[in-house]
Every structure is written in C-alpha cells, then in structure tokens.
Amino acid sequence: MRRWILLCLSFFVVPAHAVLNIEITGAGEHQTPVSLVRFAGDAATAQGLLDIVGSDLIRTGLFKLVDPAGKTPHEPRDIRPSEWVGVEAVLIGSIQSMDDGKVAVKFRLLDLVRNAELLSQVVTAKEDQVRAIGHRIADMVYERLTGSPGVFSTRIAYVSRDEGVYRLVVADSDGDNEQALLTSKEPIMSPSWSPDGRQIAYVSFEKRRAMVYVQSLSSRKRTLIADFPGSNSAPAWSPDGTQIAMVLTRDGESQIYVANSNGGRLRRITYSDAIDTEPSFSPDGQSLLFTSDRGGSPQIYRVSIEGGSVERLTFESGNAFSPRFHPDGKSFVFAHFGDGVFHIAVHDLESRQTQILTAGGWEKKPSFAPNGKMILFATEVQGRGILATVSSDGRVKQKMVAQRGDIREPMWGPFLK
Amino acid sequence: MKKLILSVLLLNLLAACSSNPPKEEVAEPATTSAATTEAPAADAQGATATDAQAAADAQAAADAQAALMEKNSVYFPFDVDAVQDADRETIMNHAEYLASHPDAKVRVEGNADERGSSEYNLGLGQRRAKNTKRALVLGGASDSQIETVSYGEEKPRCSEHNEACWAQNRRADINYSAQ
C-alpha cells in the first residue's frame, strides 16, 4: 500500500520536475572518458542517482560517458582493468536504506590509468533527497577530475513571466527543482544572491514603482530596503554580505549608492549627469563595476567603493551592459550589443582584451558560476526567454528550454556553506 | 433646475458608459465641464432649451476630453530621452488640461524598447518620464500634479524584435486613471 501511494505521488510529481529540456552543443578541448556504474541497491533510486550524476557531468562538456556495457562492479576488487580500456575513471557504489527513513550512499571514484582510488565517501540523506545527493557526488567527481570545485549543488534565481504573472524563481543549477519565492502581477527584476546563499535582493513593482526588497529563502520573510521617490533598483551584495549597492533616482539621474544590507547608512558612490547602473562588487569588495552612458553610449566603468575617480573599461563599438566579475576578480562578463544583436563577452582586466563567447541573439544578463567555469545568461528560442550557459572558454553551450513562460534576469548563486 | 441636474447626471452616466477604458479618464473631466456650463445655461431662454444647450456643451466637452485622453503617449527615438517636436501638440493639450484642472493628477510612465539591459532601460524610462513631466510643467501644469515612474522594458506594448514594435515601446504614457 505504501508503495502504491509513492507511485501515485511520483506520477504527479514528475511533470513538475520535467520543466526543462536541456540541449548541449560543443565539447571541451579534452574530454575525460568516465564510466558511471549503476550503484547496488534499490534499482529505481540507483538509476535516478546515476542519471543526475551523468547529466551534471555531461553538461560541462568536459567528460565523455563510457557505457559500462553490462559490467556491474560495486567494489574495487570487482574491476578488471583489461575490461575498461580507454576509460580513465570509474564511479561505483551502493545505496543502503537505513531504519530512520534515510539512505546511505557509499561511493568510490577509481583512476584506472594510475590504479588509484580518487574518492571514497559515504553520504547519508533522506530518501527524497536523491537529487541533492546526485549533485553532491557530481561535485566531488568534477573536483577530483578537473581540480576545480563543482557547482552542481549550487542554485540559480531568475524571473519568469507567464500570462501577466511574474514569479521570482529559485532552482537547482540544472534548472530543475524550481520554487517560486514571490508571485506578482507587476514586474520583478534583478534578483541578486547574498554571498551566503540565504537571501535574495530584488526589484519589485508591486507598489507600482521599482523598489528593492531582501527576502530570506528559508523563512520567506522579506524586508523593503529602498523605497525612495523614483526608481530603486539593481541591488548587488558586497562579498562579505554586510552591504548592498543599488541604483536610486531620488536625486535625479540613476546613480549608484551603497547601504548596509538592511538599507541603513546610505551613501552615494557616483556623481554624474548620466545613467549609472548595474553595480557589481569586486571579489575584494574594494571596487564596483557598473554600466554608464556618461561617454555617450552605455559602456562598462569601474569606481572605488570610496567613490572618487572613475575608469572606463570597455571601448567596444556598440554598447556594453550588465558587468559581473569573475570570482577571481581578473576578468568580467558582460552583454555586448552591436549590429542589432546581443552577445555574451568576457573582458580580461590585465590584457584589456574582450572575447565574444556566443553566436549572438537576445543574450542578456550574464553571471559566472561560483567556480568561474561557466556563465549563465538569458536568451531566446522562438520568441520565448530561456536560460542558457556557456563555458568560460566559449567551447560548450547549453540551452535549458522551459515548457512554458518567458524566463529572464537569471543570476547564478554562490557556493552553499 | 432639478431636471437639469438630473439630465447632467444622466449625461455623465452616458459619457461614462460610452467612453473608452479606463473609464475614470473620461468620466471625471465630463463632470467638471458639465458643472461649469450649468450657471450660464440657467440664464438662457427656458428649461428645455437650457437642457439641450447644456447637453450639447457637455457632450462637446466630453468628446474633447475623450480625444485628449485618447492621445496620451509621447514617443522617442532609440536611446533618446528628449521630448520630440512631433509630440508638442499632445504635450500642450495635456498641459492645458492640467493647468485648467488643478485637482487633476497624472502619472507619467516612462518605457523603453528591449535593446539595452533591463536596468539601463529602467534608467532611460525614468529620464523619459522626467523630461515629459518637465515639458508638461513648461506648458502650464504644476509640478505637484505629476508623478513620474519608469517601467523600463518591463511593460512592452508590443513584443516582436522589429523597429515597428520598438517604436511603440519607446514612449511615455500620461496616465490619469492610475492615481
């Protein structure tokens, strides 16, 4: 009977989860051949886990999944290297149900080239958290094989617009497991993650003009932090989470201000007769990138957090918008508009070179994954806004096509501590 | 006199019913103009004629208001926030209306096309609203009658990627009903 109820539940749950179709193009320069063996234990759970780890790894373009071709080793002693020619690493493991409704997932990652054990871990979680376990395993596998931390357990935020209803959505990094934080008949813009991943600042028009709110993900409690006359927008957190940069028109033009994260102790950073907007803190918290049309057309500038002199960074033909720092602070991503299309581009602060990463289209609002390896942005398919990612070297691209609604304003969240 | 008031009320109702949505836009000015025609009309030749005259005046005023309210958007070229000469008449009509109706209040809502970031466009829409307000004030409206807001690219009138569509979205709306 219990099993029957579970089946029914999953029947209803599945459509809600199958929100996105993912289309991947391109491949990394080197693809590590990896074999994932379905873990021992409950077959459905093991298959679900395998699917999540597999699709996470595939999406990076850095791995080639090699079919184990019927072989089902669950312990290192079951592996005969002669049967795995051409495979660099194998993931094996088992799932055990425990008395308290939890499962223990034991897994190992074996390097078949050097005959070494790369990972040996046990993860326990509730039965319904298989997705989360899968992402954690994929994170660890990715880190062992590439040297960079994985971002599969991180979350993203975006705004969806469907038949006049706006939703502020938080989802897993693969776009699945989406939850609406706010639903409104008026526009929502510019979600921005607090560095600890626990709060989101955003712009809502629910009081009939743009105001900045901060909302807790766990309690859903929210605070209105800026409702000055005119527009209040473009919130961006400082790396230590104590301050929020934002754009206010209370003194006339759109100018950049910094306040404490509760809205207090407001101070003005830029003084121009131009539109200064879209501030983004440097990882050291000492400067802000922003968009300004002070030079005649929108371009990217940098200003110290103490205010003072402003440096222009982009000199492209066309316009530059929406700068976001790479987590290492050495480059930034932005949306370039020229010849009638938007591209996602990266500007290296040292070499002062700009590299266009995408083919072009309605590509807007880029942000780096917290490991700096991928960029999330908004694009469009058949007139509908969707999420897309591109690897930082431009080689691997993926589109995540939602089954309904118009998706905009994505922002990749931080590592969860 | 009772009859007159009744007929004016009826006219108001008619005006309200025949007006385009949003209703408040037309109904409110019609009330005001009917009330101002009431005094001279009462001095005229008789109740029946007065009724007819008041009805005609009120109707004319209502029509004029309807025409005014129908044209309540001004348009801008790409990435430009200055009010254009082509919209001078629209601005003057609304400025005069606001000047002669000190109790009337409007929201000027600035908008932008999608060729920019949403935040930049919010700034651009704010400038368009502000410049439209300035033009209305220069035309005789009072500063306190006009609130400015920006919707940036968030409320497009048209959602295709072409100039015909973008041109409709680069606008400021002078909105009476939204107070």
Coordinates of C-alpha atoms in Angstrom, one line a residue:
Chain A
M1 CA 0.0 0.0 0.0
R2 CA 2.8 2.4 0.9
R3 CA 4.5 1.6 -2.4
W4 CA 1.3 2.3 -4.3
I5 CA 1.0 5.8 -2.7
L6 CA 4.6 6.6 -3.5
L7 CA 4.0 5.6 -7.1
C8 CA 0.9 7.9 -7.3
L9 CA 2.9 10.7 -5.8
S10 CA 5.7 10.3 -8.3
F11 CA 3.2 10.3 -11.1
F12 CA 2.0 13.7 -10.1
V13 CA 5.4 15.0 -9.2
V14 CA 7.1 14.0 -12.5
P15 CA 5.6 16.7 -14.7
A16 CA 6.5 19.4 -12.3
H17 CA 10.1 18.3 -12.3
A18 CA 10.3 17.8 -16.1
V19 CA 10.3 21.5 -16.5
L20 CA 13.3 21.9 -18.7
N21 CA 14.8 20.2 -21.7
I22 CA 18.5 20.7 -22.0
E23 CA 20.3 20.9 -25.3
I24 CA 24.1 20.9 -25.3
T25 CA 26.4 21.9 -28.1
G26 CA 30.2 21.9 -28.3
A27 CA 32.8 20.0 -26.3
G28 CA 35.8 20.8 -24.1
E29 CA 39.2 20.7 -25.5
H30 CA 39.9 17.5 -23.7
Q31 CA 37.1 15.2 -22.6
T32 CA 37.9 12.7 -19.8
P33 CA 36.4 9.3 -20.6
V34 CA 34.4 8.3 -17.4
S35 CA 32.3 5.3 -16.8
L36 CA 29.4 5.5 -14.2
V37 CA 28.2 2.2 -13.0
R38 CA 24.7 2.0 -11.5
F39 CA 25.1 1.6 -7.8
A40 CA 24.0 -1.5 -5.9
G41 CA 20.7 -1.3 -4.0
D42 CA 17.2 -0.2 -5.0
A43 CA 17.2 -0.1 -8.8
A44 CA 15.0 2.9 -9.3
T45 CA 16.8 5.0 -6.8
A46 CA 20.2 3.9 -8.2
Q47 CA 19.1 4.8 -11.7
G48 CA 17.8 8.2 -10.6
L49 CA 21.1 8.9 -8.9
L50 CA 23.1 7.8 -12.0
D51 CA 21.0 10.0 -14.3
I52 CA 21.7 13.1 -12.2
V53 CA 25.4 12.5 -11.9
G54 CA 25.6 11.7 -15.6
S55 CA 23.7 14.7 -16.8
D56 CA 25.6 17.0 -14.5
L57 CA 29.0 15.8 -15.8
I58 CA 27.8 15.8 -19.5
R59 CA 26.6 19.4 -19.3
T60 CA 30.1 20.6 -18.6
G61 CA 31.4 19.3 -21.9
L62 CA 34.5 18.1 -20.1
F63 CA 33.6 14.4 -19.9
K64 CA 32.7 11.6 -22.2
L65 CA 30.5 9.0 -20.5
V66 CA 31.5 5.5 -21.5
D67 CA 28.8 2.8 -21.2
P68 CA 29.8 0.1 -18.8
A69 CA 28.4 -2.4 -21.3
G70 CA 26.7 -4.7 -18.8
K71 CA 29.6 -4.7 -16.3
T72 CA 28.3 -4.0 -12.7
P73 CA 31.2 -3.8 -10.3
H74 CA 30.3 -2.4 -6.9
E75 CA 33.7 -2.9 -5.2
P76 CA 37.2 -2.1 -6.4
R77 CA 38.1 -5.8 -6.4
D78 CA 35.3 -6.5 -9.0
I79 CA 37.1 -4.3 -11.5
R80 CA 39.4 -5.9 -14.1
P81 CA 41.4 -3.1 -15.8
S82 CA 41.6 -5.1 -19.0
E83 CA 37.9 -4.8 -19.4
W84 CA 38.0 -0.9 -19.2
V85 CA 40.4 0.0 -21.9
G86 CA 40.0 3.7 -22.8
V87 CA 38.3 4.6 -19.5
E88 CA 40.2 6.9 -17.2
A89 CA 37.9 6.8 -14.2
V90 CA 35.0 4.6 -12.9
L91 CA 32.4 5.6 -10.4
I92 CA 31.0 2.7 -8.4
G93 CA 29.0 2.4 -5.2
S94 CA 25.9 1.2 -3.3
I95 CA 22.8 2.6 -1.7
Q96 CA 21.5 1.2 1.6
S97 CA 18.2 2.1 3.2
M98 CA 18.5 2.7 6.9
D99 CA 16.0 2.3 9.7
D100 CA 15.2 6.0 10.1
G101 CA 14.0 6.5 6.5
K102 CA 17.4 7.7 5.4
V103 CA 19.6 6.2 2.8
A104 CA 23.4 5.8 3.0
V105 CA 25.2 6.2 -0.4
K106 CA 28.7 4.8 -0.4
F107 CA 30.7 5.6 -3.5
R108 CA 34.2 5.4 -4.9
L109 CA 35.9 7.0 -7.8
L110 CA 38.7 4.9 -9.2
D111 CA 41.5 6.1 -11.5
L112 CA 42.1 3.2 -13.9
V113 CA 45.1 4.8 -15.5
R114 CA 47.1 5.2 -12.3
N115 CA 45.3 2.4 -10.5
A116 CA 44.4 4.7 -7.6
E117 CA 41.4 5.5 -5.5
L118 CA 40.4 9.1 -6.1
L119 CA 37.4 9.3 -3.8
S120 CA 35.8 7.1 -1.2
Q121 CA 32.9 8.6 0.6
V122 CA 29.6 7.9 2.4
V123 CA 26.7 10.4 2.1
T124 CA 23.6 10.0 4.1
A125 CA 20.3 11.8 3.4
K126 CA 16.6 11.4 3.4
E127 CA 15.2 9.2 0.7
D128 CA 13.6 12.1 -1.1
Q129 CA 16.9 13.9 -1.4
V130 CA 18.4 11.7 -4.1
R131 CA 18.7 14.7 -6.5
A132 CA 20.8 16.6 -3.9
I133 CA 23.0 13.5 -3.3
G134 CA 23.5 13.1 -7.0
H135 CA 24.6 16.8 -7.4
R136 CA 27.0 16.4 -4.4
I137 CA 28.6 13.3 -5.9
A138 CA 28.9 15.0 -9.3
D139 CA 30.5 18.0 -7.5
M140 CA 33.1 15.7 -5.9
V141 CA 33.8 13.8 -9.1
Y142 CA 34.2 17.0 -11.0
E143 CA 36.6 18.4 -8.5
R144 CA 38.8 15.3 -8.4
L145 CA 39.0 15.1 -12.1
T146 CA 39.3 18.8 -13.1
G147 CA 40.9 20.4 -10.0
S148 CA 38.0 23.0 -9.7
P149 CA 35.1 22.7 -7.3
G150 CA 31.9 21.6 -8.9
V151 CA 28.8 23.8 -9.0
F152 CA 26.1 21.3 -9.4
S153 CA 24.8 21.7 -5.9
T154 CA 24.5 25.5 -6.3
R155 CA 21.3 27.2 -7.1
I156 CA 20.2 29.8 -9.6
A157 CA 17.5 32.5 -9.5
Y158 CA 15.5 34.0 -12.3
V159 CA 12.2 35.8 -13.1
S160 CA 9.5 34.0 -15.2
R161 CA 6.7 35.8 -16.9
D162 CA 3.7 33.9 -17.9
E163 CA 0.3 35.3 -18.9
G164 CA 0.9 38.5 -17.0
V165 CA 2.1 36.8 -13.8
Y166 CA 5.6 37.3 -12.7
R167 CA 7.4 34.8 -10.5
L168 CA 10.8 35.1 -8.8
V169 CA 12.1 31.5 -9.0
V170 CA 14.9 29.7 -7.3
A171 CA 16.0 26.4 -8.9
D172 CA 18.9 23.9 -8.9
S173 CA 21.8 24.8 -11.2
D174 CA 20.3 22.4 -13.8
G175 CA 17.1 24.4 -13.8
D176 CA 15.2 21.6 -12.0
N177 CA 13.5 21.7 -8.6
E178 CA 12.2 25.2 -9.1
Q179 CA 10.4 27.1 -6.3
A180 CA 8.6 30.4 -6.6
L181 CA 9.8 32.9 -3.9
L182 CA 7.4 35.6 -5.0
T183 CA 4.4 35.8 -7.4
S184 CA 3.2 39.2 -8.6
K185 CA 1.0 40.8 -11.3
E186 CA 3.6 43.6 -11.5
P187 CA 7.2 43.2 -12.9
I188 CA 10.0 41.7 -10.9
M189 CA 13.7 42.4 -11.8
S190 CA 17.3 41.9 -11.0
P191 CA 17.5 39.1 -8.4
S192 CA 20.8 39.1 -6.6
W193 CA 22.1 36.5 -4.2
S194 CA 23.6 37.2 -0.8
P195 CA 27.1 35.7 -0.6
D196 CA 25.9 33.0 1.9
G197 CA 23.1 32.0 -0.5
R198 CA 20.4 32.5 2.2
Q199 CA 18.8 35.7 0.9
I200 CA 17.9 37.3 -2.4
A201 CA 17.6 41.0 -3.1
Y202 CA 15.4 42.0 -6.0
V203 CA 13.3 44.7 -7.5
S204 CA 9.6 44.5 -7.4
F205 CA 7.0 46.9 -8.9
E206 CA 4.2 45.6 -6.7
K207 CA 3.8 49.1 -5.2
R208 CA 3.6 50.5 -8.7
R209 CA 7.2 51.6 -9.0
A210 CA 10.6 49.9 -8.6
M211 CA 11.6 49.2 -5.0
V212 CA 14.3 47.0 -3.6
Y213 CA 13.4 44.1 -1.3
V214 CA 15.5 41.5 0.5
Q215 CA 14.0 38.1 1.1
S216 CA 15.1 35.1 3.2
L217 CA 14.9 31.8 1.3
S218 CA 14.2 29.7 4.4
S219 CA 11.7 31.8 6.2
R220 CA 10.3 33.6 3.1
K221 CA 10.3 36.8 5.3
R222 CA 11.1 39.9 3.4
T223 CA 12.2 43.5 4.0
L224 CA 11.7 46.5 1.9
I225 CA 15.1 48.2 1.9
A226 CA 14.7 51.0 -0.6
D227 CA 11.5 53.0 -1.4
F228 CA 12.9 56.4 -2.1
P229 CA 11.0 58.6 -4.6
G230 CA 11.6 57.5 -8.2
S231 CA 13.2 54.1 -9.1
N232 CA 15.0 51.9 -6.6
S233 CA 16.8 49.1 -8.4
A234 CA 19.9 47.0 -9.3
P235 CA 20.8 45.6 -5.9
A236 CA 24.2 43.9 -5.6
W237 CA 25.7 42.4 -2.4
S238 CA 29.2 43.1 -1.1
P239 CA 31.3 39.9 -0.8
D240 CA 31.1 40.0 3.0
G241 CA 27.3 40.3 2.9
T242 CA 27.2 43.5 5.0
Q243 CA 26.4 46.0 2.3
I244 CA 24.2 46.3 -0.8
A245 CA 25.0 48.6 -3.8
M246 CA 21.9 49.8 -5.6
V247 CA 20.7 52.4 -8.0
L248 CA 18.4 55.3 -7.0
T249 CA 16.9 58.2 -8.9
R250 CA 15.9 60.1 -5.8
D251 CA 18.5 62.8 -6.6
G252 CA 17.6 63.0 -10.3
E253 CA 19.5 60.6 -12.5
S254 CA 20.1 56.9 -11.9
Q255 CA 23.1 56.9 -9.6
I256 CA 24.9 54.3 -7.6
Y257 CA 24.6 54.2 -3.8
V258 CA 25.8 51.7 -1.1
A259 CA 23.8 51.0 2.0
N260 CA 24.0 48.4 4.8
S261 CA 22.2 45.3 3.9
N262 CA 19.2 46.4 5.9
G263 CA 19.0 49.6 3.9
G264 CA 20.6 51.8 6.6
R265 CA 23.6 54.2 6.3
L266 CA 23.0 55.1 2.7
R267 CA 25.9 56.8 0.9
R268 CA 26.2 58.0 -2.7
I269 CA 29.1 56.5 -4.8
T270 CA 28.7 58.1 -8.3
Y271 CA 28.1 61.7 -9.2
S272 CA 27.3 62.1 -12.9
D273 CA 24.5 63.5 -15.0
A274 CA 24.4 60.1 -16.8
I275 CA 22.6 56.8 -16.1
D276 CA 25.0 54.9 -13.8
T277 CA 23.6 51.4 -13.1
E278 CA 24.1 47.7 -12.6
P279 CA 26.8 47.8 -9.9
S280 CA 28.8 44.6 -9.3
F281 CA 31.2 44.3 -6.4
S282 CA 34.8 43.1 -7.0
P283 CA 35.6 39.9 -5.0
D284 CA 37.8 42.0 -2.7
G285 CA 34.9 44.4 -2.0
Q286 CA 37.0 47.4 -2.9
S287 CA 35.5 48.5 -6.2
L288 CA 32.4 48.3 -8.3
L289 CA 31.9 47.7 -12.0
F290 CA 28.9 49.5 -13.5
T291 CA 27.2 50.4 -16.7
S292 CA 27.1 54.1 -17.6
D293 CA 26.3 56.2 -20.7
R294 CA 28.4 59.1 -19.4
G295 CA 30.6 58.7 -22.5
G296 CA 27.7 59.0 -24.9
S297 CA 26.7 55.3 -25.1
P298 CA 26.4 52.6 -22.5
Q299 CA 29.8 51.1 -21.6
I300 CA 31.4 49.5 -18.6
Y301 CA 33.2 51.5 -15.9
R302 CA 34.9 50.9 -12.6
V303 CA 34.8 53.1 -9.4
S304 CA 36.4 52.6 -6.0
I305 CA 34.0 51.8 -3.2
E306 CA 35.2 55.1 -1.6
G307 CA 33.9 56.9 -4.6
G308 CA 36.3 59.2 -6.5
S309 CA 37.8 58.7 -9.9
V310 CA 36.0 56.5 -12.5
E311 CA 37.8 54.4 -15.0
R312 CA 36.3 53.4 -18.3
L313 CA 36.9 49.7 -19.2
T314 CA 35.2 48.9 -22.4
F315 CA 35.7 50.8 -25.7
E316 CA 33.8 48.5 -28.0
S317 CA 31.8 49.7 -30.9
G318 CA 28.2 49.2 -29.9
N319 CA 27.1 49.1 -26.3
A320 CA 28.1 47.2 -23.2
F321 CA 25.8 46.3 -20.3
S322 CA 25.4 44.2 -17.2
P323 CA 29.0 43.6 -16.0
R324 CA 29.7 40.8 -13.4
F325 CA 33.1 40.0 -12.0
H326 CA 34.7 36.6 -12.5
P327 CA 35.2 35.1 -8.9
D328 CA 39.0 35.6 -9.3
G329 CA 38.5 39.3 -10.0
K330 CA 40.7 39.2 -13.0
S331 CA 38.0 39.5 -15.7
F332 CA 34.3 40.3 -16.0
V333 CA 31.5 39.1 -18.2
F334 CA 29.1 41.5 -19.9
A335 CA 26.4 41.7 -22.5
H336 CA 27.5 43.4 -25.7
F337 CA 25.0 44.9 -28.1
G338 CA 26.1 45.7 -31.7
D339 CA 24.8 45.2 -35.2
G340 CA 21.3 44.6 -33.8
V341 CA 22.2 41.6 -31.6
F342 CA 23.5 40.9 -28.1
H343 CA 26.5 38.7 -27.4
I344 CA 27.9 37.4 -24.1
A345 CA 31.5 38.6 -23.8
V346 CA 34.4 38.4 -21.3
H347 CA 36.8 41.3 -20.7
D348 CA 40.3 40.5 -19.3
L349 CA 41.3 43.3 -17.0
E350 CA 45.0 42.7 -17.4
S351 CA 45.3 42.3 -21.1
R352 CA 42.3 44.6 -21.8
Q353 CA 41.1 42.1 -24.4
T354 CA 37.5 41.3 -25.0
Q355 CA 36.4 37.9 -26.1
I356 CA 33.0 37.2 -27.6
L357 CA 31.7 33.8 -26.3
T358 CA 28.4 33.3 -28.0
A359 CA 26.9 33.3 -31.5
G360 CA 24.6 36.3 -30.7
G361 CA 20.9 36.8 -30.3
W362 CA 18.8 38.2 -27.5
E363 CA 21.5 37.2 -25.0
K364 CA 21.4 39.2 -21.8
K365 CA 22.3 39.3 -18.1
P366 CA 25.3 37.0 -17.8
S367 CA 26.7 35.8 -14.4
F368 CA 29.5 33.4 -13.6
A369 CA 29.1 30.1 -11.8
P370 CA 30.9 30.4 -8.4
N371 CA 33.8 28.3 -9.7
G372 CA 34.2 30.7 -12.7
K373 CA 33.9 27.9 -15.2
M374 CA 30.5 28.6 -16.7
I375 CA 28.3 31.6 -17.4
L376 CA 24.6 31.6 -17.0
F377 CA 22.6 34.1 -19.2
A378 CA 19.2 34.7 -20.7
T379 CA 18.5 34.1 -24.3
E380 CA 15.5 33.4 -26.5
V381 CA 14.1 30.5 -28.6
Q382 CA 11.1 31.2 -30.8
G383 CA 10.3 34.4 -29.1
R384 CA 10.4 32.9 -25.6
G385 CA 13.0 33.8 -22.9
I386 CA 15.1 30.8 -21.8
L387 CA 18.2 30.1 -19.7
A388 CA 21.5 29.2 -21.3
T389 CA 25.0 28.6 -20.2
V390 CA 28.4 28.8 -21.9
S391 CA 31.7 27.6 -20.6
S392 CA 34.1 30.4 -19.8
D393 CA 36.3 29.5 -22.8
G394 CA 33.2 29.6 -25.1
R395 CA 33.5 26.0 -26.2
V396 CA 30.5 24.3 -24.5
K397 CA 27.0 25.8 -24.7
Q398 CA 23.7 24.6 -23.4
K399 CA 20.1 25.8 -23.6
M400 CA 17.6 25.0 -21.0
V401 CA 14.1 25.2 -22.6
A402 CA 11.3 25.7 -20.1
Q403 CA 8.0 24.2 -21.2
R404 CA 6.1 27.4 -20.6
G405 CA 6.6 31.0 -19.7
D406 CA 9.2 33.6 -20.5
I407 CA 12.4 33.4 -18.5
R408 CA 14.6 36.4 -17.8
E409 CA 17.1 38.0 -15.4
P410 CA 19.0 34.9 -14.3
M411 CA 21.6 35.0 -11.6
W412 CA 23.9 32.2 -10.5
G413 CA 24.0 31.7 -6.8
P414 CA 27.1 31.2 -4.6
F415 CA 28.6 28.0 -3.1
L416 CA 26.5 26.8 -0.2
K417 CA 28.4 26.6 3.0
Chain B
M1 CA -33.4 73.0 -12.0
K2 CA -33.9 69.6 -10.6
K3 CA -34.5 68.4 -14.1
L4 CA -31.2 70.0 -15.3
I5 CA -29.2 68.3 -12.6
L6 CA -30.8 65.0 -13.4
S7 CA -30.0 65.4 -17.1
V8 CA -26.4 66.4 -16.3
L9 CA -26.2 63.3 -14.2
L10 CA -27.6 61.2 -17.0
L11 CA -25.1 62.8 -19.4
N12 CA -22.3 61.9 -17.0
L13 CA -23.5 58.4 -17.0
L14 CA -23.8 58.3 -20.7
A15 CA -20.4 59.8 -21.1
A16 CA -19.0 57.3 -18.7
C17 CA -20.7 54.4 -20.5
S18 CA -19.6 55.4 -24.0
S19 CA -16.0 56.2 -23.1
N20 CA -13.1 54.0 -23.8
P21 CA -11.5 52.3 -20.9
P22 CA -10.1 53.3 -18.5
K23 CA -13.5 54.9 -17.5
E24 CA -12.2 57.3 -15.0
E25 CA -10.3 59.2 -17.6
V26 CA -13.3 60.5 -19.4
A27 CA -16.0 60.4 -16.7
E28 CA -14.1 62.8 -14.4
P29 CA -13.4 65.6 -16.9
A30 CA -17.0 65.3 -18.2
T31 CA -18.4 66.0 -14.7
T32 CA -16.2 69.1 -14.3
S33 CA -17.1 70.7 -17.7
A34 CA -20.8 70.0 -17.3
A35 CA -20.8 71.7 -13.9
T36 CA -19.1 74.8 -15.3
T37 CA -21.7 75.1 -18.2
E38 CA -24.5 74.9 -15.7
A39 CA -24.6 78.5 -14.5
P40 CA -24.7 80.4 -17.8
A41 CA -27.1 77.8 -19.2
A42 CA -29.6 78.5 -16.4
D43 CA -29.9 82.2 -17.6
A44 CA -30.9 81.2 -21.0
Q45 CA -34.4 81.0 -22.6
G46 CA -36.1 78.2 -20.8
A47 CA -35.7 74.8 -19.2
T48 CA -36.0 72.8 -22.4
A49 CA -33.5 75.0 -24.4
T50 CA -31.2 75.0 -21.4
D51 CA -31.2 71.3 -21.2
A52 CA -30.4 71.0 -24.9
Q53 CA -27.6 73.6 -24.7
A54 CA -26.1 72.0 -21.6
A55 CA -26.3 68.6 -23.2
A56 CA -24.6 69.8 -26.3
D57 CA -21.9 71.6 -24.4
A58 CA -21.3 68.7 -22.1
Q59 CA -21.2 66.3 -25.0
A60 CA -18.7 68.6 -26.8
A61 CA -16.6 68.8 -23.7
A62 CA -16.7 65.1 -23.2
D63 CA -15.8 64.5 -26.8
A64 CA -12.9 66.9 -26.5
Q65 CA -11.7 65.1 -23.3
A66 CA -12.1 61.7 -24.9
A67 CA -10.0 62.9 -27.8
L68 CA -7.4 64.3 -25.4
M69 CA -7.2 61.2 -23.4
E70 CA -7.0 59.0 -26.4
K71 CA -3.7 60.6 -27.3
N72 CA -1.8 60.2 -24.1
S73 CA 1.5 58.8 -25.2
V74 CA 4.7 60.6 -26.5
Y75 CA 7.3 58.7 -28.4
F76 CA 11.1 58.7 -28.5
P77 CA 13.9 57.7 -30.9
F78 CA 16.3 54.9 -29.9
D79 CA 18.3 55.7 -26.7
V80 CA 16.9 59.3 -26.8
D81 CA 15.1 60.8 -23.8
A82 CA 14.2 64.3 -25.2
V83 CA 10.6 65.0 -25.9
Q84 CA 10.1 65.3 -29.7
D85 CA 8.6 68.2 -31.7
A86 CA 6.1 65.7 -33.2
D87 CA 4.5 65.4 -29.7
R88 CA 4.3 69.1 -28.9
E89 CA 0.6 69.2 -29.5
T90 CA -0.1 66.2 -27.3
I91 CA 2.0 67.7 -24.5
M92 CA 0.3 71.1 -24.8
N93 CA -3.2 69.6 -24.8
H94 CA -2.4 67.8 -21.5
A95 CA -0.5 70.7 -20.0
E96 CA -3.5 73.0 -20.7
Y97 CA -5.9 70.5 -19.3
L98 CA -3.8 70.1 -16.1
A99 CA -3.5 73.9 -15.8
S100 CA -7.2 74.3 -16.0
H101 CA -7.9 71.4 -13.7
P102 CA -5.6 72.0 -10.7
D103 CA -7.1 69.0 -8.9
A104 CA -6.3 66.6 -11.6
K105 CA -3.2 64.4 -11.1
V106 CA -1.3 62.2 -13.6
R107 CA 1.4 59.6 -13.5
V108 CA 3.9 59.8 -16.3
E109 CA 5.2 56.3 -17.0
G110 CA 8.4 56.1 -19.0
N111 CA 9.1 53.0 -21.1
A112 CA 12.0 51.7 -23.3
D113 CA 12.5 49.2 -26.0
E114 CA 14.4 46.0 -25.3
R115 CA 17.7 47.0 -26.8
G116 CA 19.5 47.5 -23.6
S117 CA 19.7 45.8 -20.2
S118 CA 16.6 45.9 -18.1
E119 CA 18.3 48.1 -15.5
Y120 CA 19.7 50.6 -18.1
N121 CA 16.2 50.8 -19.6
L122 CA 14.7 51.5 -16.2
G123 CA 17.1 54.5 -16.1
L124 CA 16.2 55.5 -19.6
G125 CA 12.4 55.2 -18.9
Q126 CA 12.9 57.4 -15.8
R127 CA 14.6 60.1 -17.9
R128 CA 11.8 60.0 -20.5
A129 CA 9.2 60.3 -17.8
K130 CA 11.1 63.2 -16.2
N131 CA 11.5 65.0 -19.5
T132 CA 7.9 64.5 -20.3
K133 CA 6.9 66.0 -16.9
R134 CA 9.2 68.9 -17.5
A135 CA 7.5 69.6 -20.8
L136 CA 4.1 69.5 -19.2
V137 CA 5.2 71.9 -16.4
L138 CA 6.6 74.3 -19.0
G139 CA 3.2 74.1 -20.7
G140 CA 1.5 75.2 -17.6
A141 CA 0.9 72.1 -15.5
S142 CA 2.0 72.3 -11.9
D143 CA 4.9 70.2 -10.6
S144 CA 2.8 68.6 -7.8
Q145 CA 0.2 67.3 -10.3
I146 CA 2.7 65.0 -11.9
E147 CA 4.3 61.8 -10.6
T148 CA 7.0 60.1 -12.7
V149 CA 7.7 56.4 -12.8
S150 CA 9.7 54.1 -15.1
Y151 CA 8.8 50.6 -16.2
G152 CA 11.9 50.3 -18.4
E153 CA 11.4 47.5 -20.8
E154 CA 9.1 45.6 -18.4
K155 CA 5.8 46.6 -19.9
P156 CA 6.2 46.5 -23.7
R157 CA 3.1 47.3 -25.7
C158 CA 4.5 45.1 -28.5
S159 CA 6.9 42.2 -28.1
E160 CA 8.4 41.5 -31.5
H161 CA 12.0 42.2 -32.4
N162 CA 11.5 44.9 -35.1
E163 CA 11.5 48.7 -35.4
A164 CA 7.7 49.0 -35.7
C165 CA 7.4 47.3 -32.4
W166 CA 10.3 49.0 -30.7
A167 CA 8.9 52.4 -31.7
Q168 CA 5.7 51.7 -29.8
N169 CA 7.7 50.7 -26.7
R170 CA 9.9 53.8 -26.6
R171 CA 7.2 56.0 -25.0
A172 CA 6.0 57.9 -22.0
D173 CA 2.3 57.5 -21.1
I174 CA 0.4 60.3 -19.4
N175 CA -1.9 58.3 -17.2
Y176 CA -4.9 59.9 -15.4
S177 CA -6.6 56.8 -14.2
A178 CA -3.6 55.4 -12.4
Q179 CA -3.5 57.8 -9.4

